[in-house]
Amino acid sequence: MNEATRDRTDHAAHSPWIAWGVGALLLLVVVILGLSIGAVPISTRDVINALRGIGDPSTIAIVRDLRAPRVLLAALVGAGLASSGGALQGTLRNPLAEPYLLGVSGGAAVGAVTALAFGVAQPALITLCAFVGAAIATVVVTAIARVVGGSADTKLLLMAGVVVGAFANAAILVALADAPPERLRGALFWMMGSAADATWPAVARCAGALLLLGGILVWRARDLDVLSLGDEPAAALGVDVDRVSRQLFLVASWLAAATVAAAGLIGFVGLVVPNIARALGARQHRPMLLMSALYGAVLLVAADLLARTLRAPADLPLGAVTALVGVPFFLLRLRRLAA
Amino acid sequence: MSGATQTTEQGATLSFDNVSVRYAGLTRRALDHVSVVAEPGKMTAVVGPNGSGKSTLVRTLLRRVPLESGRVTVGGKDVAALDARDLARRIAIVPQREEPVLPLRVEEFVALGRHARRSAFGGMSADDRAAVASAVDRAGIAEAIGRRTDTLSGGEWQRVRIARALAQAAPVLVLDEPTTFLDIAHEMAVFELLDELASQGQTVVLVSHQLNLVARFASHIVLLHRGTVAAAGDATTVMRGEILERVYEWPLVVTRDPAVGAPALLPLRGSGRHRERPSS
Amino acid sequence: MYPHPRLIRRALTVLLPFIGAVACARADTATADTATADTRDAIATAGTVTASIAADTDDFGAPLPTDARFAARVVSLNPAATEAIFTIGADSLLVGRSRWDEYPKDVERIASLGDGIRPNIEAVLAARPTLVVLYATAENRAAADALARAGVRTIALRVDRIAQFYRMLTVLGRAMGADARAKIVTDSVHATLDRVKALTASRPRRRVVWPAWESPLLVIGGGSYIDELLSIAGADNVFHDMSAPSPPVSIEEIAKRDPDVVIAGVTRAATLTASPSWQAVRAVRERRFIVQDPAVTGRPSVVLGMAAVQLARALHPELRDSLP
């Protein structure tokens, strides 16, 4: 709490309409770039034709079945991670909270690696196992917090999440320690994060999860506004703190789990984007979640573009690209906070 | 309660009947068969040393601690039977501490007080806006309206939180140590505001360390000691040397304050080394 | 409230270089080595091992034995070497193998001592070997050192190219007293490969792509013996320009290079045909597959000759009658 009244340039005073407009424009730009750029040079007009089904069959297949699902999946995953992060930051009252702190990534990786270890090859099945693993991990986290503390105390949730995550990592390492090289490679590739294998069914599944779970978060956004004030103030304002925090925590975590299941482990988006949205003036949770979804999509489509062009023809892991982009941004933001 | 321009609420009686609370793992009860009645139109103050159970009393209202026995009623209704939203419509609580982690503009912050009355998607109704405007006005924070909560001074922050509670437009207002960190001027402003609210018919309950101000403003004082009620009544009844010395375990003298003639407490000892002693 | 800024700055100064290093290490998977052992290479931050064709040192630079004095009890932790040892008839000297050694079938009667990469030294030493053949990868340097300290002679080899296969036969033949037999095998494979090469020399080259793995998508590149086999069999690998044995690429890149034929096993051919994204590749769309038998082409061994013949037959059916 500041004693002196700060006369800071208040970004909150800027109109959020600009932020929305810029975000929408950026999304359009990165999507078009994402559809147009790739190993095979395709002009924008040909891209549009291909989307409509006109042109050379290779080009149509490339645009419609390679680039389009990939770009869309990246956008959906980015939106999902960012809104999940925003909701978790509100629920846990910590602007540095990230979905991966809370057992989601560990659980999903355990699920996927277990499936791969059993020789499961179908991507849809691996995705399902990843999601189930993450869902179980988050339930375990809330159960631990409840058993230990008697309530969904946010500090307990964080600690339980870290513990479950550490346990999951250990389990994965043990499972992979004596795996044959191909399994190991497959597991690592899955974990590194990539939108490269995007297919339309995967896009549909991810969209479904985003609409359902993200929709619940947007619906309950007012509760998040109140929850983020603190346990006592929230209770004073009429929110059943234990029940609502637990519900929102689970929904937000499952949304992150769906993104991990679809595209592997991609960090930083859930941490950084909600802070951007708040800095752009979306302070209350309903606009913040929606703006986070928008900017999360932009960030990840851009990151995916970088991932496949920076060291073409190799495909860099998405998680590494987002970290490389996210860290400098985060340092800038920290300077502002510390100032 | 009706009308878009309602600025005062008719109070309701808040009653703690024989309430006992025991924190897990402790042998002594935090509250031991405590009864407190706060009536509308009055400022009721709960005072006592650290650990006497004052904040626990407030926490029972927040339902953060379970009651071992007894019950709490507001306007005759048992609090346990109300859901969180109903409770927030009847009792507005300003908790002791609050840190702004995710900053909001003051206006948005105060508007959160209307949470219990708004639907998940509805906008701010005319009633909502009027309540917020009235709250801002009464708490005296009109100039701070556009600022962010993390840019407020200690005094402004306290008054903004009080404004949020006022926006709830509840018949009962409970404040837990609302004047910590406030200088004399701000402290007096808060007490005068609470006094005015009480005189307009609201039920005001105040937990405070400031015995002298409490003695001046509150019409009903409850003194807690180790979880039980040591004394209850008006200032003259409660503010007596022998009771207070026993409870606070410190030598004191009770005089009259020169401003309004209320009982005033003077703690004794204190070295006075840096001052000239009056010749005895 | 917010965590203390100085603490965060400190934490980030530690994390940032680490993240950068990991990202670069990941990016280096583009230059990683063959399918069988390389994921672990990719994790290791040490550099790659350059396989030397020098006659007197192995791939770790250690001196090679010039005769069979160390061959009393041999442990082979390298699948290609194990098979080669059987081929040259020196298997009676084998007292241990790695768990990943599959060929020939008889290998099962040799005791398995565990992994070939980062082997369990104690288990290996318990077999009281006088010579250990290792797979030459950066991760096995520590094992080579440990065995040397224990007084056990080691030979580290890896076979990515056909020339290295011949060398392995020669080296093992010399080290295990089977020089003559090694030469016979070498010459025989050489002869078959030369014959196939001569026969296909006059035929039009077919452009091929050979997907080696799907998640991630790896194809056979210029650094693999399979690429050499393809060349001998009268095909041009569209990814010949990439120096790694199995580099990761995108489907789009394959579409761009537009091979005539995709070489794949039966299951993979079916998967690719069914996948909408692979329809971007003309050869998949037109169902132009050549099926190959991974038992024959999947590893560098004495069956290299047969592998070249099979490929040539599939690529140039008109040569069926003249091929051995």
PDB file of N, CA and C in Angstrom, chain C residues 78-148:
ATOM      1  N   ASN C  78      26.381 -52.424 -28.778  1.00  0.00           N
ATOM      2  CA  ASN C  78      26.071 -51.691 -30.002  1.00  0.00           C
ATOM      3  C   ASN C  78      25.374 -52.671 -30.930  1.00  0.00           C
ATOM      4  N   PRO C  79      24.073 -52.468 -31.202  1.00  0.00           N
ATOM      5  CA  PRO C  79      23.319 -53.470 -31.972  1.00  0.00           C
ATOM      6  C   PRO C  79      23.951 -53.798 -33.322  1.00  0.00           C
ATOM      7  N   ALA C  80      24.440 -52.783 -34.020  1.00  0.00           N
ATOM      8  CA  ALA C  80      25.039 -53.055 -35.334  1.00  0.00           C
ATOM      9  C   ALA C  80      26.288 -53.915 -35.160  1.00  0.00           C
ATOM     10  N   ALA C  81      27.081 -53.581 -34.121  1.00  0.00           N
ATOM     11  CA  ALA C  81      28.304 -54.356 -33.893  1.00  0.00           C
ATOM     12  C   ALA C  81      27.983 -55.789 -33.499  1.00  0.00           C
ATOM     13  N   THR C  82      26.956 -55.943 -32.655  1.00  0.00           N
ATOM     14  CA  THR C  82      26.594 -57.304 -32.235  1.00  0.00           C
ATOM     15  C   THR C  82      26.238 -58.160 -33.441  1.00  0.00           C
ATOM     16  N   GLU C  83      25.437 -57.590 -34.300  1.00  0.00           N
ATOM     17  CA  GLU C  83      25.055 -58.372 -35.485  1.00  0.00           C
ATOM     18  C   GLU C  83      26.278 -58.655 -36.351  1.00  0.00           C
ATOM     19  N   ALA C  84      27.137 -57.654 -36.470  1.00  0.00           N
ATOM     20  CA  ALA C  84      28.340 -57.843 -37.286  1.00  0.00           C
ATOM     21  C   ALA C  84      29.199 -58.977 -36.723  1.00  0.00           C
ATOM     22  N   ILE C  85      29.303 -59.006 -35.371  1.00  0.00           N
ATOM     23  CA  ILE C  85      30.114 -60.060 -34.747  1.00  0.00           C
ATOM     24  C   ILE C  85      29.569 -61.435 -35.090  1.00  0.00           C
ATOM     25  N   PHE C  86      28.258 -61.571 -35.079  1.00  0.00           N
ATOM     26  CA  PHE C  86      27.668 -62.848 -35.475  1.00  0.00           C
ATOM     27  C   PHE C  86      27.971 -63.140 -36.936  1.00  0.00           C
ATOM     28  N   THR C  87      27.871 -62.100 -37.757  1.00  0.00           N
ATOM     29  CA  THR C  87      28.097 -62.290 -39.191  1.00  0.00           C
ATOM     30  C   THR C  87      29.502 -62.803 -39.479  1.00  0.00           C
ATOM     31  N   ILE C  88      30.502 -62.281 -38.726  1.00  0.00           N
ATOM     32  CA  ILE C  88      31.870 -62.729 -39.006  1.00  0.00           C
ATOM     33  C   ILE C  88      32.229 -63.958 -38.186  1.00  0.00           C
ATOM     34  N   GLY C  89      31.230 -64.545 -37.528  1.00  0.00           N
ATOM     35  CA  GLY C  89      31.447 -65.815 -36.862  1.00  0.00           C
ATOM     36  C   GLY C  89      32.224 -65.727 -35.572  1.00  0.00           C
ATOM     37  N   ALA C  90      32.303 -64.542 -34.971  1.00  0.00           N
ATOM     38  CA  ALA C  90      33.087 -64.414 -33.730  1.00  0.00           C
ATOM     39  C   ALA C  90      32.192 -64.417 -32.509  1.00  0.00           C
ATOM     40  N   ASP C  91      30.972 -64.879 -32.668  1.00  0.00           N
ATOM     41  CA  ASP C  91      30.019 -64.764 -31.554  1.00  0.00           C
ATOM     42  C   ASP C  91      30.355 -65.647 -30.370  1.00  0.00           C
ATOM     43  N   SER C  92      31.240 -66.622 -30.560  1.00  0.00           N
ATOM     44  CA  SER C  92      31.587 -67.457 -29.415  1.00  0.00           C
ATOM     45  C   SER C  92      32.343 -66.660 -28.362  1.00  0.00           C
ATOM     46  N   LEU C  93      32.909 -65.537 -28.778  1.00  0.00           N
ATOM     47  CA  LEU C  93      33.655 -64.706 -27.827  1.00  0.00           C
ATOM     48  C   LEU C  93      32.754 -63.735 -27.074  1.00  0.00           C
ATOM     49  N   LEU C  94      31.475 -63.682 -27.457  1.00  0.00           N
ATOM     50  CA  LEU C  94      30.573 -62.696 -26.828  1.00  0.00           C
ATOM     51  C   LEU C  94      30.084 -63.195 -25.471  1.00  0.00           C
ATOM     52  N   VAL C  95      30.243 -62.341 -24.457  1.00  0.00           N
ATOM     53  CA  VAL C  95      29.718 -62.706 -23.136  1.00  0.00           C
ATOM     54  C   VAL C  95      28.609 -61.750 -22.689  1.00  0.00           C
ATOM     55  N   GLY C  96      28.340 -60.743 -23.503  1.00  0.00           N
ATOM     56  CA  GLY C  96      27.280 -59.825 -23.091  1.00  0.00           C
ATOM     57  C   GLY C  96      26.865 -58.935 -24.250  1.00  0.00           C
ATOM     58  N   ARG C  97      25.624 -58.434 -24.176  1.00  0.00           N
ATOM     59  CA  ARG C  97      25.091 -57.569 -25.230  1.00  0.00           C
ATOM     60  C   ARG C  97      24.190 -56.527 -24.572  1.00  0.00           C
ATOM     61  N   SER C  98      23.698 -55.594 -25.391  1.00  0.00           N
ATOM     62  CA  SER C  98      22.750 -54.620 -24.832  1.00  0.00           C
ATOM     63  C   SER C  98      21.330 -55.157 -25.013  1.00  0.00           C
ATOM     64  N   ARG C  99      20.396 -54.575 -24.262  1.00  0.00           N
ATOM     65  CA  ARG C  99      19.019 -55.091 -24.336  1.00  0.00           C
ATOM     66  C   ARG C  99      18.339 -54.757 -25.644  1.00  0.00           C
ATOM     67  N   TRP C 100      18.910 -53.801 -26.389  1.00  0.00           N
ATOM     68  CA  TRP C 100      18.263 -53.416 -27.644  1.00  0.00           C
ATOM     69  C   TRP C 100      18.795 -54.219 -28.831  1.00  0.00           C
ATOM     70  N   ASP C 101      19.695 -55.132 -28.606  1.00  0.00           N
ATOM     71  CA  ASP C 101      20.221 -55.946 -29.713  1.00  0.00           C
ATOM     72  C   ASP C 101      19.182 -56.981 -30.121  1.00  0.00           C
ATOM     73  N   GLU C 102      18.785 -56.951 -31.417  1.00  0.00           N
ATOM     74  CA  GLU C 102      17.726 -57.868 -31.837  1.00  0.00           C
ATOM     75  C   GLU C 102      18.175 -58.904 -32.841  1.00  0.00           C
ATOM     76  N   TYR C 103      19.187 -58.578 -33.650  1.00  0.00           N
ATOM     77  CA  TYR C 103      19.569 -59.475 -34.749  1.00  0.00           C
ATOM     78  C   TYR C 103      20.958 -60.047 -34.521  1.00  0.00           C
ATOM     79  N   PRO C 104      21.210 -61.235 -34.992  1.00  0.00           N
ATOM     80  CA  PRO C 104      20.197 -62.196 -35.457  1.00  0.00           C
ATOM     81  C   PRO C 104      19.446 -62.826 -34.289  1.00  0.00           C
ATOM     82  N   LYS C 105      18.548 -63.714 -34.553  1.00  0.00           N
ATOM     83  CA  LYS C 105      17.735 -64.332 -33.508  1.00  0.00           C
ATOM     84  C   LYS C 105      18.594 -64.935 -32.391  1.00  0.00           C
ATOM     85  N   ASP C 106      19.717 -65.516 -32.779  1.00  0.00           N
ATOM     86  CA  ASP C 106      20.575 -66.194 -31.807  1.00  0.00           C
ATOM     87  C   ASP C 106      21.088 -65.274 -30.712  1.00  0.00           C
ATOM     88  N   VAL C 107      20.979 -63.995 -30.957  1.00  0.00           N
ATOM     89  CA  VAL C 107      21.535 -63.057 -29.982  1.00  0.00           C
ATOM     90  C   VAL C 107      20.880 -63.233 -28.609  1.00  0.00           C
ATOM     91  N   GLU C 108      19.706 -63.821 -28.587  1.00  0.00           N
ATOM     92  CA  GLU C 108      19.003 -63.974 -27.316  1.00  0.00           C
ATOM     93  C   GLU C 108      19.757 -64.860 -26.338  1.00  0.00           C
ATOM     94  N   ARG C 109      20.599 -65.737 -26.851  1.00  0.00           N
ATOM     95  CA  ARG C 109      21.292 -66.590 -25.899  1.00  0.00           C
ATOM     96  C   ARG C 109      22.465 -65.888 -25.218  1.00  0.00           C
ATOM     97  N   ILE C 110      22.801 -64.699 -25.687  1.00  0.00           N
ATOM     98  CA  ILE C 110      23.856 -63.925 -25.030  1.00  0.00           C
ATOM     99  C   ILE C 110      23.204 -63.097 -23.911  1.00  0.00           C
ATOM    100  N   ALA C 111      23.893 -63.017 -22.781  1.00  0.00           N
ATOM    101  CA  ALA C 111      23.327 -62.307 -21.628  1.00  0.00           C
ATOM    102  C   ALA C 111      23.136 -60.820 -21.932  1.00  0.00           C
ATOM    103  N   SER C 112      21.963 -60.279 -21.580  1.00  0.00           N
ATOM    104  CA  SER C 112      21.723 -58.853 -21.759  1.00  0.00           C
ATOM    105  C   SER C 112      22.221 -58.103 -20.532  1.00  0.00           C
ATOM    106  N   LEU C 113      23.012 -57.075 -20.762  1.00  0.00           N
ATOM    107  CA  LEU C 113      23.588 -56.329 -19.642  1.00  0.00           C
ATOM    108  C   LEU C 113      22.955 -54.955 -19.458  1.00  0.00           C
ATOM    109  N   GLY C 114      21.863 -54.709 -20.152  1.00  0.00           N
ATOM    110  CA  GLY C 114      21.183 -53.426 -19.937  1.00  0.00           C
ATOM    111  C   GLY C 114      21.312 -52.493 -21.126  1.00  0.00           C
ATOM    112  N   ASP C 115      21.216 -51.209 -20.870  1.00  0.00           N
ATOM    113  CA  ASP C 115      21.199 -50.214 -21.940  1.00  0.00           C
ATOM    114  C   ASP C 115      22.528 -50.099 -22.660  1.00  0.00           C
ATOM    115  N   GLY C 116      22.449 -49.688 -23.917  1.00  0.00           N
ATOM    116  CA  GLY C 116      23.662 -49.449 -24.678  1.00  0.00           C
ATOM    117  C   GLY C 116      24.102 -48.005 -24.592  1.00  0.00           C
ATOM    118  N   ILE C 117      23.160 -47.132 -24.212  1.00  0.00           N
ATOM    119  CA  ILE C 117      23.513 -45.731 -23.995  1.00  0.00           C
ATOM    120  C   ILE C 117      23.462 -45.477 -22.499  1.00  0.00           C
ATOM    121  N   ARG C 118      24.503 -44.893 -21.974  1.00  0.00           N
ATOM    122  CA  ARG C 118      24.676 -44.782 -20.527  1.00  0.00           C
ATOM    123  C   ARG C 118      24.547 -46.160 -19.870  1.00  0.00           C
ATOM    124  N   PRO C 119      25.409 -47.099 -20.263  1.00  0.00           N
ATOM    125  CA  PRO C 119      25.263 -48.454 -19.728  1.00  0.00           C
ATOM    126  C   PRO C 119      25.555 -48.499 -18.240  1.00  0.00           C
ATOM    127  N   ASN C 120      25.039 -49.535 -17.631  1.00  0.00           N
ATOM    128  CA  ASN C 120      25.302 -49.769 -16.222  1.00  0.00           C
ATOM    129  C   ASN C 120      26.693 -50.408 -16.127  1.00  0.00           C
ATOM    130  N   ILE C 121      27.686 -49.621 -15.749  1.00  0.00           N
ATOM    131  CA  ILE C 121      29.090 -50.081 -15.768  1.00  0.00           C
ATOM    132  C   ILE C 121      29.300 -51.304 -14.880  1.00  0.00           C
ATOM    133  N   GLU C 122      28.621 -51.251 -13.740  1.00  0.00           N
ATOM    134  CA  GLU C 122      28.784 -52.394 -12.826  1.00  0.00           C
ATOM    135  C   GLU C 122      28.335 -53.694 -13.463  1.00  0.00           C
ATOM    136  N   ALA C 123      27.186 -53.641 -14.128  1.00  0.00           N
ATOM    137  CA  ALA C 123      26.677 -54.856 -14.772  1.00  0.00           C
ATOM    138  C   ALA C 123      27.642 -55.320 -15.847  1.00  0.00           C
ATOM    139  N   VAL C 124      28.194 -54.346 -16.592  1.00  0.00           N
ATOM    140  CA  VAL C 124      29.133 -54.712 -17.650  1.00  0.00           C
ATOM    141  C   VAL C 124      30.390 -55.341 -17.041  1.00  0.00           C
ATOM    142  N   LEU C 125      30.924 -54.705 -16.015  1.00  0.00           N
ATOM    143  CA  LEU C 125      32.142 -55.238 -15.403  1.00  0.00           C
ATOM    144  C   LEU C 125      31.913 -56.587 -14.744  1.00  0.00           C
ATOM    145  N   ALA C 126      30.687 -56.820 -14.288  1.00  0.00           N
ATOM    146  CA  ALA C 126      30.399 -58.105 -13.646  1.00  0.00           C
ATOM    147  C   ALA C 126      30.578 -59.258 -14.626  1.00  0.00           C
ATOM    148  N   ALA C 127      30.496 -58.961 -15.937  1.00  0.00           N
ATOM    149  CA  ALA C 127      30.697 -60.027 -16.919  1.00  0.00           C
ATOM    150  C   ALA C 127      32.175 -60.246 -17.209  1.00  0.00           C
ATOM    151  N   ARG C 128      33.047 -59.520 -16.505  1.00  0.00           N
ATOM    152  CA  ARG C 128      34.505 -59.616 -16.633  1.00  0.00           C
ATOM    153  C   ARG C 128      34.967 -59.566 -18.088  1.00  0.00           C
ATOM    154  N   PRO C 129      34.592 -58.468 -18.772  1.00  0.00           N
ATOM    155  CA  PRO C 129      34.975 -58.411 -20.191  1.00  0.00           C
ATOM    156  C   PRO C 129      36.431 -57.988 -20.344  1.00  0.00           C
ATOM    157  N   THR C 130      37.009 -58.349 -21.485  1.00  0.00           N
ATOM    158  CA  THR C 130      38.332 -57.844 -21.827  1.00  0.00           C
ATOM    159  C   THR C 130      38.211 -56.775 -22.899  1.00  0.00           C
ATOM    160  N   LEU C 131      37.069 -56.742 -23.575  1.00  0.00           N
ATOM    161  CA  LEU C 131      36.857 -55.756 -24.635  1.00  0.00           C
ATOM    162  C   LEU C 131      35.372 -55.412 -24.666  1.00  0.00           C
ATOM    163  N   VAL C 132      35.106 -54.142 -24.733  1.00  0.00           N
ATOM    164  CA  VAL C 132      33.700 -53.700 -24.813  1.00  0.00           C
ATOM    165  C   VAL C 132      33.534 -52.838 -26.052  1.00  0.00           C
ATOM    166  N   VAL C 133      32.515 -53.170 -26.853  1.00  0.00           N
ATOM    167  CA  VAL C 133      32.213 -52.355 -28.035  1.00  0.00           C
ATOM    168  C   VAL C 133      31.041 -51.444 -27.679  1.00  0.00           C
ATOM    169  N   LEU C 134      31.266 -50.137 -27.824  1.00  0.00           N
ATOM    170  CA  LEU C 134      30.248 -49.164 -27.448  1.00  0.00           C
ATOM    171  C   LEU C 134      29.664 -48.485 -28.667  1.00  0.00           C
ATOM    172  N   TYR C 135      28.452 -47.952 -28.492  1.00  0.00           N
ATOM    173  CA  TYR C 135      27.866 -47.092 -29.519  1.00  0.00           C
ATOM    174  C   TYR C 135      28.466 -45.701 -29.332  1.00  0.00           C
ATOM    175  N   ALA C 136      29.057 -45.168 -30.412  1.00  0.00           N
ATOM    176  CA  ALA C 136      29.791 -43.911 -30.279  1.00  0.00           C
ATOM    177  C   ALA C 136      28.841 -42.718 -30.263  1.00  0.00           C
ATOM    178  N   THR C 137      28.392 -42.350 -29.080  1.00  0.00           N
ATOM    179  CA  THR C 137      27.598 -41.144 -28.935  1.00  0.00           C
ATOM    180  C   THR C 137      28.149 -40.370 -27.746  1.00  0.00           C
ATOM    181  N   ALA C 138      27.951 -39.053 -27.756  1.00  0.00           N
ATOM    182  CA  ALA C 138      28.536 -38.204 -26.701  1.00  0.00           C
ATOM    183  C   ALA C 138      28.205 -38.727 -25.317  1.00  0.00           C
ATOM    184  N   GLU C 139      27.009 -39.278 -25.175  1.00  0.00           N
ATOM    185  CA  GLU C 139      26.609 -39.739 -23.847  1.00  0.00           C
ATOM    186  C   GLU C 139      27.375 -40.940 -23.355  1.00  0.00           C
ATOM    187  N   ASN C 140      28.095 -41.615 -24.261  1.00  0.00           N
ATOM    188  CA  ASN C 140      28.827 -42.791 -23.806  1.00  0.00           C
ATOM    189  C   ASN C 140      30.277 -42.502 -23.489  1.00  0.00           C
ATOM    190  N   ARG C 141      30.659 -41.234 -23.596  1.00  0.00           N
ATOM    191  CA  ARG C 141      32.055 -40.891 -23.282  1.00  0.00           C
ATOM    192  C   ARG C 141      32.386 -41.261 -21.859  1.00  0.00           C
ATOM    193  N   ALA C 142      31.435 -40.948 -20.974  1.00  0.00           N
ATOM    194  CA  ALA C 142      31.684 -41.245 -19.558  1.00  0.00           C
ATOM    195  C   ALA C 142      31.861 -42.741 -19.369  1.00  0.00           C
ATOM    196  N   ALA C 143      31.054 -43.527 -20.078  1.00  0.00           N
ATOM    197  CA  ALA C 143      31.166 -44.982 -19.941  1.00  0.00           C
ATOM    198  C   ALA C 143      32.522 -45.458 -20.454  1.00  0.00           C
ATOM    199  N   ALA C 144      32.957 -44.897 -21.584  1.00  0.00           N
ATOM    200  CA  ALA C 144      34.261 -45.290 -22.135  1.00  0.00           C
ATOM    201  C   ALA C 144      35.365 -44.993 -21.133  1.00  0.00           C
ATOM    202  N   ASP C 145      35.286 -43.803 -20.532  1.00  0.00           N
ATOM    203  CA  ASP C 145      36.297 -43.441 -19.532  1.00  0.00           C
ATOM    204  C   ASP C 145      36.252 -44.372 -18.347  1.00  0.00           C
ATOM    205  N   ALA C 146      35.045 -44.666 -17.875  1.00  0.00           N
ATOM    206  CA  ALA C 146      34.933 -45.532 -16.696  1.00  0.00           C
ATOM    207  C   ALA C 146      35.507 -46.911 -16.978  1.00  0.00           C
ATOM    208  N   LEU C 147      35.211 -47.424 -18.168  1.00  0.00           N
ATOM    209  CA  LEU C 147      35.712 -48.764 -18.501  1.00  0.00           C
ATOM    210  C   LEU C 147      37.234 -48.736 -18.641  1.00  0.00           C
ATOM    211  N   ALA C 148      37.750 -47.656 -19.251  1.00  0.00           N
ATOM    212  CA  ALA C 148      39.209 -47.549 -19.388  1.00  0.00           C
ATOM    213  C   ALA C 148      39.872 -47.522 -18.018  1.00  0.00           C
TER     214      ALA C 148
END
